[in-house]
């Protein structure tokens, strides 16, 4: 009944009134907070360390091929993993840190009812907080990217090619939206749980689930749903395909696969490839950027779609919430 | 006088619990209206519905001619709200906190700065404008809350338990501030359970109980309705005799006479009968040593009323 009433009586005024005021305030908060300084220090340390090691390797091995800038992100030397390896878990950590006390923090500081009694809709507050987080992520990663380019230019003495720049820009976009998923998730938990600590824990639990357990679970599920009874090639293939599909439900897999395709131009497929499909292919030759993009287009769409979906869910939850204690 | 807040059969239910039950409330322009009642009586729910922050289950609300459920932005830009627990961003200064609110209200540049300064001055916080709010006392936060409300130059201010948690001096200063806002022509709706304070500044009060507003009127009107009297004349005589008590009871307008400690008598009356009481005492041959009239006490009305309600419920 309440819904029917709401449809009949459309609200007046734009839901975006005050949005940019919220974005500006939240971004200022993020950028000056001690929490963010710690995370920035952490990511600078990893970026500096891994890129330095990668440069040493490039110099000593005398790699003079194309895509030397991509190598800065992907080269690893024991015991230090490559920068991309760090990013897979640093990005969610930063995103969760930016979002886990978004709404319940306002509630606990008793500022929520005061803010919502200003001439703005709840939409503006939630959207503003989300955009501020996303912009902060974008700002931090853009800074890191530029820093790496700078280090590369000084250390290697080679200017980046347009292909490098293009691929790394798309990788930046994927990274921001990968962060967006965790930001939206943390923000959703901040609407659901009154305690920021609970919201942070819940977000980290989901992240751990996808990082550690989902791969194992996907394997087990694939075995159960698609058992190999006769050892036929079809069966094996079917099971492997099912497992891969299941694994792609994890944003980590989506991000890791788009990372592989973008930063390694020689990758031509992310799925299973039969020898018959490779006929006529010149192995080891790089794909142009447009072809690599085609390869990960579903992944990028998936990352952005999940971000929007989780945000929409927290939006619905927030609209229905009573603002009094 | 225009009615600035009108509710018609306003009802809010949470599941089976009815928080506000068919409320018909009218607040007139320029008055200070007090919502009184025990905790959980539905005062805050009513306030949130008036502001469009909670949707009513049924009934209508009109604030300055607008419907808060359909036109919340218009209503919220003209109505200031001071919640019962005023929170600020502790890590920001007073000025920064206000600046954020100004921007949410669409105020920018010079206009915003003048209003910010004027608001801070009005509540006497200019000196600490650049201090972090984390260092503020409860009273200062409350005043900063008022400054924030003043930023939008509201026509109505709604305050939820504004004096709760303030020390007596702070509360007194705060009520002076409310009084001066009233003098500027701002309509004020406030809820409270600190009755003697409310009594001093409210033009009219409404008694809330279990989601219903059972009585509305000025303090005098309520006293007449609830206690059956509006005035109490205290007299001091040389000696109290049964004849004197009878004589005083017979004075037109007197409702009841009962002795107090010492040689004092209280005469409850429905009207102003000081003169008649004095005359009766002198004529009865007693010596009149003192006579004064006690102001109506809202606390008494309140206690009496809710005692009656409870008896009725049982």
PDB file of C-alpha atoms in Angstrom, chain B residues 8 32 62 75 104 138 145-146 149 195 198 202 219 233 305 309:
ATOM      1  CA  UNK B   8      -5.549  16.030   9.965  1.00  0.00           C
ATOM      2  CA  UNK B  32       5.552  29.067  20.549  1.00  0.00           C
ATOM      3  CA  UNK B  62       0.272  20.770   5.719  1.00  0.00           C
ATOM      4  CA  UNK B  75       9.273  22.229   3.466  1.00  0.00           C
ATOM      5  CA  UNK B 104      23.474  21.730   1.368  1.00  0.00           C
ATOM      6  CA  UNK B 138      26.729  20.416  25.422  1.00  0.00           C
ATOM      7  CA  UNK B 145      22.570  23.719  16.361  1.00  0.00           C
ATOM      8  CA  UNK B 146      20.436  26.839  16.555  1.00  0.00           C
ATOM      9  CA  UNK B 149      18.935  26.251  11.844  1.00  0.00           C
ATOM     10  CA  UNK B 195       7.568  21.648  32.208  1.00  0.00           C
ATOM     11  CA  UNK B 198       8.279  25.251  28.777  1.00  0.00           C
ATOM     12  CA  UNK B 202       5.032  28.577  25.379  1.00  0.00           C
ATOM     13  CA  UNK B 219      -1.535  26.953  30.460  1.00  0.00           C
ATOM     14  CA  UNK B 233      -5.158  32.657  46.128  1.00  0.00           C
ATOM     15  CA  UNK B 305      -3.751  14.848  34.244  1.00  0.00           C
ATOM     16  CA  UNK B 309      -5.529   9.047  32.679  1.00  0.00           C
TER      17      UNK B 309
END
